[in-house]
Every structure is written in C-alpha cells, then in structure tokens.
Short mmCIF file of C-alpha atoms in Angstrom, two decimals:
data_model
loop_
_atom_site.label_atom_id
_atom_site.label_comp_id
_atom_site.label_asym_id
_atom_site.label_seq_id
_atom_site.Cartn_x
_atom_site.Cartn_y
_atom_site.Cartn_z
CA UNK A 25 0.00 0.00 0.00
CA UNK A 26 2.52 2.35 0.96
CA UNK A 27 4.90 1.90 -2.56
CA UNK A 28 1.12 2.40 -4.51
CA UNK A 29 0.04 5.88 -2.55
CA UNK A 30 2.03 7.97 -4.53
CA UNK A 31 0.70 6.72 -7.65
CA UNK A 32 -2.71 7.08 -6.13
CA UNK A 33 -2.63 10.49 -5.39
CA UNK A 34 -2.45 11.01 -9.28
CA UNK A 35 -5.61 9.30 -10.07
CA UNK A 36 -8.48 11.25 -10.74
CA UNK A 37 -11.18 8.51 -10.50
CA UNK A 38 -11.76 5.50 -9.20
CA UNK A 39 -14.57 2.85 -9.28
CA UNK A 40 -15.69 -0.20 -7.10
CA UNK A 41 -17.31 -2.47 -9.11
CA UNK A 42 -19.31 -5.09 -7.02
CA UNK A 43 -21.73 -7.66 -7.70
CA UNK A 44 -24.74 -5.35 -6.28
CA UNK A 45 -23.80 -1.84 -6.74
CA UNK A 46 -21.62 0.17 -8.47
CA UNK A 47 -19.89 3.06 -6.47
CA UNK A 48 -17.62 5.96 -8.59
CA UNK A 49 -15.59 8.25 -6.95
CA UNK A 50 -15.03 11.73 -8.69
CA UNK A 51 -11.41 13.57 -7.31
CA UNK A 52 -12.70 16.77 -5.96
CA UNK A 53 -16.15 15.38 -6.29
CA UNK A 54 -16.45 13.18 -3.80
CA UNK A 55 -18.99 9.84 -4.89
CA UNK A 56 -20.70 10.55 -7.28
CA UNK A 57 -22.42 7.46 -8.34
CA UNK A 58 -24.36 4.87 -5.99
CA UNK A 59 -26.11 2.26 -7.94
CA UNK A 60 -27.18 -1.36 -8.27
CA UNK A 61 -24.85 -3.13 -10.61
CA UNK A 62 -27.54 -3.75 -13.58
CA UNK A 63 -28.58 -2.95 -16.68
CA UNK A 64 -31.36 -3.73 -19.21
CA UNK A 65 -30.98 -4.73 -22.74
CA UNK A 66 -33.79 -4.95 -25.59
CA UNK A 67 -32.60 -8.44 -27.02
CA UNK A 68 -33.72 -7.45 -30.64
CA UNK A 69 -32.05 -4.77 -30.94
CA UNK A 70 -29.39 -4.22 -28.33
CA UNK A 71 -30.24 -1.26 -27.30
CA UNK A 72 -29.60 -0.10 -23.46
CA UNK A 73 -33.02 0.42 -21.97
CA UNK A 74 -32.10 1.32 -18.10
CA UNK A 75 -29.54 1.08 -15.97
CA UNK A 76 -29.04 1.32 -12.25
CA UNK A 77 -32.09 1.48 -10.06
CA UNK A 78 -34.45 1.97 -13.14
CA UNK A 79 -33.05 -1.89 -14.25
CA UNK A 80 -33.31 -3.36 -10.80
CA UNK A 81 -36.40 -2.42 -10.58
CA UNK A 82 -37.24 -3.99 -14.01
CA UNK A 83 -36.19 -7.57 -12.82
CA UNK A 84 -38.66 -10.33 -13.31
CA UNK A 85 -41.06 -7.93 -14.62
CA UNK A 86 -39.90 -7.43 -18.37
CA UNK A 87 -41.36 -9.09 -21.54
CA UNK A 88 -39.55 -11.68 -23.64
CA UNK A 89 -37.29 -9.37 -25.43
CA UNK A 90 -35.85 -7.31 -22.93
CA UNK A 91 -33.27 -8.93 -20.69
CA UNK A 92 -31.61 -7.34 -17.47
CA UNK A 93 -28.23 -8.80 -16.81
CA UNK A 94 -25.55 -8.08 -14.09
CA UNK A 95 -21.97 -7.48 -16.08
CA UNK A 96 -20.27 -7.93 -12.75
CA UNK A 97 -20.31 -11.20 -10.81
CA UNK A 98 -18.49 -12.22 -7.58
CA UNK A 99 -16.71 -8.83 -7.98
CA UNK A 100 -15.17 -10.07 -11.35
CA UNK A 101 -16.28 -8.23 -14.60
CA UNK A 102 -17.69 -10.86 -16.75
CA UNK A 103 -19.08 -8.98 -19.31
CA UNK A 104 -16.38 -5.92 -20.36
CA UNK A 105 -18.35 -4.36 -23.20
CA UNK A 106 -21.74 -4.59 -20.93
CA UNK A 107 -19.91 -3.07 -17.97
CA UNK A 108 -18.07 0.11 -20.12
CA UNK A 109 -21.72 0.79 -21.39
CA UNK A 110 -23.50 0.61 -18.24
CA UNK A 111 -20.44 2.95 -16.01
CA UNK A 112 -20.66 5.77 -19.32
CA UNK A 113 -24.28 6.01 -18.21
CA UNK A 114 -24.49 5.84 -14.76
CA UNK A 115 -21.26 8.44 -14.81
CA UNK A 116 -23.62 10.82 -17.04
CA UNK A 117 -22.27 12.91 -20.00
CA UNK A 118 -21.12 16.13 -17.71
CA UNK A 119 -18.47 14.11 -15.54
CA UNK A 120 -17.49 11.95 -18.78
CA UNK A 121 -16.24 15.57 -20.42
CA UNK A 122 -14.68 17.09 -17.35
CA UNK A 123 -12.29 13.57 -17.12
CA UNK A 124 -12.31 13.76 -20.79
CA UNK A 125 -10.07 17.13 -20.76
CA UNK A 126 -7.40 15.66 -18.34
CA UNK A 127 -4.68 15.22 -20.55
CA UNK A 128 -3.35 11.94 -19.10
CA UNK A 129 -6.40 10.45 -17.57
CA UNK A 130 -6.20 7.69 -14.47
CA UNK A 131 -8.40 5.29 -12.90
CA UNK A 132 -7.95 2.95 -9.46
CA UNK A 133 -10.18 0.20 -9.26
CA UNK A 134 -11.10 -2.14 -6.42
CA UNK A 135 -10.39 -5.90 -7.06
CA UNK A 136 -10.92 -9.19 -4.67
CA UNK A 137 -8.60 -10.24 -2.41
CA UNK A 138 -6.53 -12.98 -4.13
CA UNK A 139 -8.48 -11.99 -7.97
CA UNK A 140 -6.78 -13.91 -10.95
CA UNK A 141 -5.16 -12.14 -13.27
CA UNK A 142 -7.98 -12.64 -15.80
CA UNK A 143 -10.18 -10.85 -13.80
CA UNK A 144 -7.52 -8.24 -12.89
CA UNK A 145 -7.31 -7.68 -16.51
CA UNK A 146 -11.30 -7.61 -17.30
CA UNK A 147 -11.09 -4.62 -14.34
CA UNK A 148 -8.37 -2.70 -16.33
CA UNK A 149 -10.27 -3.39 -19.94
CA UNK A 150 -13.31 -1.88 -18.43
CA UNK A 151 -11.80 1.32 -17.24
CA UNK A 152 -9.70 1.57 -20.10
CA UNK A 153 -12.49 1.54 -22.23
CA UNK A 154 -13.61 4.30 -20.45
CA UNK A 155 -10.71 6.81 -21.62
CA UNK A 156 -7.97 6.27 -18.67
CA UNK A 157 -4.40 5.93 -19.58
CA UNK A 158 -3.72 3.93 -16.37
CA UNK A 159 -5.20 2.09 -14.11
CA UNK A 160 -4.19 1.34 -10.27
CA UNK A 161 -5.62 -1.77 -8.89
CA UNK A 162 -6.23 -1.80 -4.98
CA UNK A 163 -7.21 -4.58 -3.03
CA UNK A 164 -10.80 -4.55 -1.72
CA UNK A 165 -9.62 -5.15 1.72
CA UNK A 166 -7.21 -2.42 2.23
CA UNK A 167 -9.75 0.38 0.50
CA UNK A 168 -12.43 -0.93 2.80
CA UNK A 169 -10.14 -0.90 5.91
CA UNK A 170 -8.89 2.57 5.10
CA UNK A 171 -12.65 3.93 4.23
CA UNK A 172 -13.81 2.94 7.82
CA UNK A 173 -11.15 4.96 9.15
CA UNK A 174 -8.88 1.67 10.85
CA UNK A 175 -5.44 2.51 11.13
CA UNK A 176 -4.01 -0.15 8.72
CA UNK A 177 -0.45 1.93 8.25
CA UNK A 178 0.56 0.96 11.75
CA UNK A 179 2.25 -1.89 13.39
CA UNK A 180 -1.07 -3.13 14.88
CA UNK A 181 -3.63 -5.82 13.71
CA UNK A 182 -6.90 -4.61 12.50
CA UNK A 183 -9.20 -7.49 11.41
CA UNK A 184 -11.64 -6.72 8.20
CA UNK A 185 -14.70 -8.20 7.04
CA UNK A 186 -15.89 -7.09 4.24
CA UNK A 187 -19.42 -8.65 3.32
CA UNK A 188 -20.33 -8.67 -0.33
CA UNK A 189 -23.13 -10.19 -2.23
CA UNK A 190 -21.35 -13.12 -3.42
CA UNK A 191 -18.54 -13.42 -1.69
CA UNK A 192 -17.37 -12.78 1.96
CA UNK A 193 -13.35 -11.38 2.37
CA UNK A 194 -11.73 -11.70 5.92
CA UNK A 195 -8.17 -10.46 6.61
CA UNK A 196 -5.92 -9.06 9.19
CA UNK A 197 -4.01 -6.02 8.32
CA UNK A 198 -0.82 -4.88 9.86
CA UNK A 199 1.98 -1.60 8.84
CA UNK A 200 -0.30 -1.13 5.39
CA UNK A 201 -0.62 -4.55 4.12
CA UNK A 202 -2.43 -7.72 4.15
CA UNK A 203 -1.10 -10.58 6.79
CA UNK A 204 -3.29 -13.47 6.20
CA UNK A 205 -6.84 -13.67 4.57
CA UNK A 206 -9.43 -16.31 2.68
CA UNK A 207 -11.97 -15.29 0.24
CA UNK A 208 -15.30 -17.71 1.27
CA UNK A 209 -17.89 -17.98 -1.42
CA UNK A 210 -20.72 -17.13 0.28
CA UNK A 211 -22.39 -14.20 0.74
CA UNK A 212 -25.63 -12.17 0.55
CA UNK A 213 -26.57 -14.19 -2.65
CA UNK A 214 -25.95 -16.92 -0.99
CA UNK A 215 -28.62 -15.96 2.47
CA UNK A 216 -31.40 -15.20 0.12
CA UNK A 217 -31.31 -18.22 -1.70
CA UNK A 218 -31.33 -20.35 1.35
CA UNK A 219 -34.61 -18.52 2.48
CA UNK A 220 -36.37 -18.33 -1.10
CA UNK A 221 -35.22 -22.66 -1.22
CA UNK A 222 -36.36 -22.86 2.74
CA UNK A 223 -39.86 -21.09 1.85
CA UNK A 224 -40.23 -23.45 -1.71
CA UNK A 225 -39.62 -26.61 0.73
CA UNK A 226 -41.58 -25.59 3.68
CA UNK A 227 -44.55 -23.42 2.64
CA UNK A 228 -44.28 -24.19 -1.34
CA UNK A 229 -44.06 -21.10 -1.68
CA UNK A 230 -42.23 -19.15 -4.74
CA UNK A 231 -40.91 -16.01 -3.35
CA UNK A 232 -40.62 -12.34 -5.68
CA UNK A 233 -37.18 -11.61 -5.68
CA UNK A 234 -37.43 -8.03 -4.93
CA UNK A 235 -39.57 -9.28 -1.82
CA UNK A 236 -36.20 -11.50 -0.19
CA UNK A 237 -34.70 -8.15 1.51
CA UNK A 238 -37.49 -6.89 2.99
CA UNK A 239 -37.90 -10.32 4.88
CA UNK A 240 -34.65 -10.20 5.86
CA UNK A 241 -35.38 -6.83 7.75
CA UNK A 242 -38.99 -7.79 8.44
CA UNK A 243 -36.82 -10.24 11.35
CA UNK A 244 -35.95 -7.31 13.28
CA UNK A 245 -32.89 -5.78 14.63
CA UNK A 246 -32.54 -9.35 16.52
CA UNK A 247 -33.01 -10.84 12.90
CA UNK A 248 -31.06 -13.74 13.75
CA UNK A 249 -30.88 -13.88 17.98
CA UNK A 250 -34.16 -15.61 19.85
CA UNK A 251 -35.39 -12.09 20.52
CA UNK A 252 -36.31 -11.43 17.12
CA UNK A 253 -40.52 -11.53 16.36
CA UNK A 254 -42.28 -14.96 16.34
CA UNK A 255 -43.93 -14.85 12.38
CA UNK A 256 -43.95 -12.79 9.94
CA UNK A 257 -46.40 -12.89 6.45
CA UNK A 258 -45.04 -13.15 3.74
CA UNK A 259 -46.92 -13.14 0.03
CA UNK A 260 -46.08 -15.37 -3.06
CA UNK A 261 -46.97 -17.22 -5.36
CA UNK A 262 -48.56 -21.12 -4.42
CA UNK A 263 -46.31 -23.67 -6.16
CA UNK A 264 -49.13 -26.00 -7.17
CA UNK A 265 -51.51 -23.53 -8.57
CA UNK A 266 -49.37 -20.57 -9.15
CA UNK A 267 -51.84 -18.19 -7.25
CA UNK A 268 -51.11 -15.93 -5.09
CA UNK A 269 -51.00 -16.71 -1.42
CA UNK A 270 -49.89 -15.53 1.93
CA UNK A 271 -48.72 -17.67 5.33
CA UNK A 272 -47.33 -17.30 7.94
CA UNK A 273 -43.57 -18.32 8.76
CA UNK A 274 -41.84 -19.05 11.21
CA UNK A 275 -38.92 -16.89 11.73
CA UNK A 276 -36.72 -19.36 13.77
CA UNK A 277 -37.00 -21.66 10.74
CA UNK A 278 -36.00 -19.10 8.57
CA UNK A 279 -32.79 -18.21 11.25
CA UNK A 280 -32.04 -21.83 11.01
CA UNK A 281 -32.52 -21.77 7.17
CA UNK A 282 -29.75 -18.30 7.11
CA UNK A 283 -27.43 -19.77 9.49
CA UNK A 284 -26.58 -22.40 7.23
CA UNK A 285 -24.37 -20.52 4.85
CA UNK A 286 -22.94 -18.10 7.58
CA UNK A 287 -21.63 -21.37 8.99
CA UNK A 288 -19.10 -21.33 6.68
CA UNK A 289 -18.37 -17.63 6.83
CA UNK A 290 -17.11 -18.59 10.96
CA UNK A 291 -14.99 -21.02 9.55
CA UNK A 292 -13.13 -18.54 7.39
CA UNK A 293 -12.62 -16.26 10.32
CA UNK A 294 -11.27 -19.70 12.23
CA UNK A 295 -8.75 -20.12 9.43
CA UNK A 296 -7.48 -16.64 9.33
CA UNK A 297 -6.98 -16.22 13.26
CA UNK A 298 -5.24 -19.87 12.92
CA UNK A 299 -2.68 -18.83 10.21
CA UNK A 300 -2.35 -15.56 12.41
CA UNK A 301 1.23 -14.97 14.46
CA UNK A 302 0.43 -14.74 17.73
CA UNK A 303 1.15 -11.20 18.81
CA UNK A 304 -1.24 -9.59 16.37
CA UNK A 305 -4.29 -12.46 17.57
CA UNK A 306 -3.49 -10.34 20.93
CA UNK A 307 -4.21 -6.96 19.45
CA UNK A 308 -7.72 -8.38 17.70
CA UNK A 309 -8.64 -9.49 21.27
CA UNK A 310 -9.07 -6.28 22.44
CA UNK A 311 -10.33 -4.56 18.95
CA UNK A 312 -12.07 -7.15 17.29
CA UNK A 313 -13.52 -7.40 14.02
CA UNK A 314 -14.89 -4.33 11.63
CA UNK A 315 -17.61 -5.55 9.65
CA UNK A 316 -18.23 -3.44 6.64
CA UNK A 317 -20.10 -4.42 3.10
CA UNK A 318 -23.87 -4.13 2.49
CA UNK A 319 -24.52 -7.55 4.15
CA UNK A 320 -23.40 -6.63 7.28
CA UNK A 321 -26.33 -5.08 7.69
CA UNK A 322 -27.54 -8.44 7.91
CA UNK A 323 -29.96 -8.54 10.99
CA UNK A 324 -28.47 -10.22 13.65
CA UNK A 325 -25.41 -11.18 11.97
CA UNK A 326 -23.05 -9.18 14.37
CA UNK A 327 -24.42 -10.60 17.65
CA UNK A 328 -24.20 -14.34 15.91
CA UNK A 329 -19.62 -13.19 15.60
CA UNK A 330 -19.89 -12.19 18.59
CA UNK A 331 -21.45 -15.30 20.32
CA UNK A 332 -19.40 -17.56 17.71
CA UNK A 333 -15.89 -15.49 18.42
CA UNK A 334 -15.98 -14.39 22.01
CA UNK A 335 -14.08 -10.69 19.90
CA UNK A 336 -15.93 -7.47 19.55
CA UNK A 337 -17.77 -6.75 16.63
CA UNK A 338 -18.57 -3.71 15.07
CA UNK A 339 -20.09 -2.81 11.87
CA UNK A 340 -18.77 0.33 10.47
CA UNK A 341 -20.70 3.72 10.05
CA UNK A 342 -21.40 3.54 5.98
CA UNK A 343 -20.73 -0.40 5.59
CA UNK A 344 -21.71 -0.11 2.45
CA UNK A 345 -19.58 2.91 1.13
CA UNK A 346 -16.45 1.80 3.14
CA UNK A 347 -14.53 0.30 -0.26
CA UNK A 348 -15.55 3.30 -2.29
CA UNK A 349 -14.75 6.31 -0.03
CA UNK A 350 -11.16 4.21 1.02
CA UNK A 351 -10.21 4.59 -2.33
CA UNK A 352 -11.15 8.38 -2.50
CA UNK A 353 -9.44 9.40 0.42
CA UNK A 354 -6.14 7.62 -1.28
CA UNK A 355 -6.98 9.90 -4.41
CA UNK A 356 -7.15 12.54 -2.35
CA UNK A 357 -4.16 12.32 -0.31
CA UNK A 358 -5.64 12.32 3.25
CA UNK A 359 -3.51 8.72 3.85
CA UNK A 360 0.01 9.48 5.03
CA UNK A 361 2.46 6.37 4.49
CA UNK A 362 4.20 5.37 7.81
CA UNK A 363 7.77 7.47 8.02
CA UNK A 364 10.19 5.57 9.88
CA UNK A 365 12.84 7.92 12.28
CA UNK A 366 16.37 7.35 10.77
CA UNK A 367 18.84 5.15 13.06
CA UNK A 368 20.65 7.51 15.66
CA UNK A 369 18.87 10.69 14.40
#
C-alpha cells in the first residue's frame, strides 16, 4: 500500500465495481455514483433500456425481449463491453467531459482479495475503455479498511470483514498490508437463496425476488438472535396452482434456514486467526472485528460473531460505502504512508 500511494494520489477517478452496486468516486467530487450493478438490454435490438435502479427495478417484470443482466459477478467483470456501457451512463455525459479534458487520464479500481489475473485484466479493460491511460488496482480489503477509518499503516492488527453479495473477504491487516486472509464464497446471494429454497420446501411457496430483503429486515434488529418476532407474512406465489398466497412463517426456521451458509463464513474467520502470528491475535482481542459491506447489515449477523468469536464486533458507520470512499481518500491524499525515524537521528 505504501509503494502504490504515490501513484494514487495522481488518479483522478476510481470505481468499485461489485456484484450489487456500483460506487464511482469523482477527485474533488467526492462519490458521485451509488447504484445497483444492472442494466437492461432490448434483445432485438441491443439497445440499453435502463440502468441502475431503473433496471433493478425492471427484474422479473420485463417481456420476452428485454433482458436485465448483471456485467459484474463475484466482484469479477464478466461482461467488459456490458460493464463500459452501463459505467458511461451511470457516470452521465457532464463528468465523462470534465475527465475527458485531463490530458493523461487515471483510474484505481477495487479488485478481490486474491483476484486472478484474468479478472484483474477484465477490471483494467473496463476502465480503459472508459478513456484512462492507467489504471491502479487496490485490493478490496485495504480500501475498505482505510474507508472505515482503521489505522491499517501501523504496526497493529486490525481485522476486516468485508461482506459482499457473493462473496465474503476476511483479513488481518498490519503496517499497510495484508497478513493473512481467505476469500469464502458465500455471501448475501448466498442468504437469500437459502430462504427463497427454505420457503419453496416448507410453505411451497415461490418467493418475488425483490420481496427476499425486505424479509430479511422484516426479522428485526434481533433478525437472527431468539429475541427477534415470532412470524412474519409473507406473500407469493402457491407452487401448485401458481396463485397468489400468503402464510405465515416461522422466523426461527428461517434463522435456522440463514445460518446455514454463515456457517461457513465462521470457519473462514477460524482459518485466518489460525494462520495468524500470535502477537497480532493479541491486538484483535481487544479490537475485534470491523464488519463493513452491504450484508453486514444483515440482521443479527453481528451478535451471531460475537457469540461464535468471544471478539468485539462492530459494523462500520457507511458499511456499504467503506470500499468506495477508502479509495477516494487515497486519491485525495488524506492517507500518510508510515515514516520511519532514521537510526541515531
């Protein structure tokens, strides 16, 4: 981190490109774009219809000729062409021409912990098609860490989590860089399809997928604890006769039906305190683990670390900004690299 600031400080974007949402940060601009990572496409004659908001809102509702796809997918951009088009519009035509006049345009972009160089390359291709002359990749871990204000350029551990939609990254930093961390493949994604597959089962019930959210927060604050609410209705469609029906479900089912996948989101934690020297599992004692990503707002999934881990657990202030608002405050120059005082000065 500390060898890449300088070349940070010369970017004049950058972008996090995530499986939900999109986040672009403007130098001098601050964010400037906050939007769900989709776009819709008239199949006849491949034309962009929407993109953002507009297209998630489109999902599951469009006729036969209009398709909404997702260009990014477990943070990897598997569709370059799909994800240039859908960044020049949700950037807009007035920020495109003020970065157009820079005469030697940069980008940074987020990537996954551990991301192949295939998908390292689809990041660059994307923002190159964009205009920029360079591009500076940063580790999703270290941009989150730094957006929620941990102090990862000093000799003490800081433990990350950073909860995505399809993936979950957990690492300890130390002095600016990354001392041991696993990428586990589950994530948000992964919670609402064990609830719309517990509800099919149980209830045979087919679920709206814009509907799987607002059950999660329909559990409560206590989403996943005992103290959450008894039932909760929920409305689909009947299985057998594909009407429309309500019930009533039990929300320690559904708790039983989420902690399922999380399981193996404990188990990645397990592995990284394991591979962990000693003297920095100390430090996390007392600090714990900062939870940031849009499913740590997961109800109830702090209190289940904290019972699991015995550490603190906090979620930070803007989870879900934490990757994109890192990166700024490296384009900006507000992160000093540590100095070290010269022998016998």
């Amino acid at each position: 981190m500390t060898a890449s600031l300088e070349q940070l400080r010369r970017c004049h974007f950058a972008v996090d490109l995530g499986a939900a949402r999109t986040r672009v940060y403007v130098k001098g601009a601050g964010l400037v774009v906050d939007q769900p990572s989709a776009a819709a496409v008239n199949t006849r004659t491949g034309a962009l219809i929407a993109v953002g908001e507009f297209a998630e809102k489109m999902t599951g509702r469009t006729p036969h000729y209009i398709r909404v796809v997702r260009p990014v997918s477990g943070g990897t951009v598997v569709d370059i062409e799909m994800a240039q088009r859908m960044l020049r519009h949700l950037i807009g035509d007035k920020i495109r021409r003020q970065l157009r006049r820079k005469p030697f345009l940069r980008a940074a972009a987020c990537t996954p912990h551990d991301a192949d160089p295939l998908a390292q390359r689809a990041a660059i291709e994307t923002l190159v098609g964009l205009g920029s002359r360079r591009v500076e990749l940063v580790d999703t871990l270290i941009a989150a860490a730094v957006g929620c204000g941990l102090p990862v350029e000093r000799p003490e551990a800081t433990m990350i989590m950073v909860c995505g939609a399809a993936a979950t990254q957990v690492a300890v930093l130390s002095l600016g860089s990354i001392v041991t961390a696993e990428r586990i493949p589950v994530g948000g994604e992964a919670v609402d399809h064990a609830i719309v597959q517990h509800l099919r089962h149980e209830h045979e019930l087919m679920l709206p997928s814009q509907s799987v959210r607002p059950l999660q927060l329909a559990l409560s604050g206590n989403g996943l604890t005992p103290q959450g609410p008894a039932s909760t209705e929920i409305h689909g469609r009947d299985v057998a006769t594909g009407l429309a029906r309500s019930v009533q479900v039990d929300t320690a089912a559904v708790r039983d039906a989420i902690e399922t996948p999380l399981t193996a989101v404990l188990d990645g934690i397990g592995r990284v305190l394991r591979e962990c020297p000693p003297d920095l599992v100390a430090d996390l004692a007392d600090r714990g683990i900062m939870m940031v990503g849009g499913s740590a707002l997961l109800p109830g999934f702090d209190q289940m670390l904290r019972q699991a881990t015995g550490m603190p657990v906090h979620i930070a202030e803007r989870p879900d900004i934490c990757a994109a608002q890192g990166l700024g405050a490296m384009l900006e120059g507000k992160i000093e690299p540590l100095t070290l005082d010269p022998l016998g000065a």
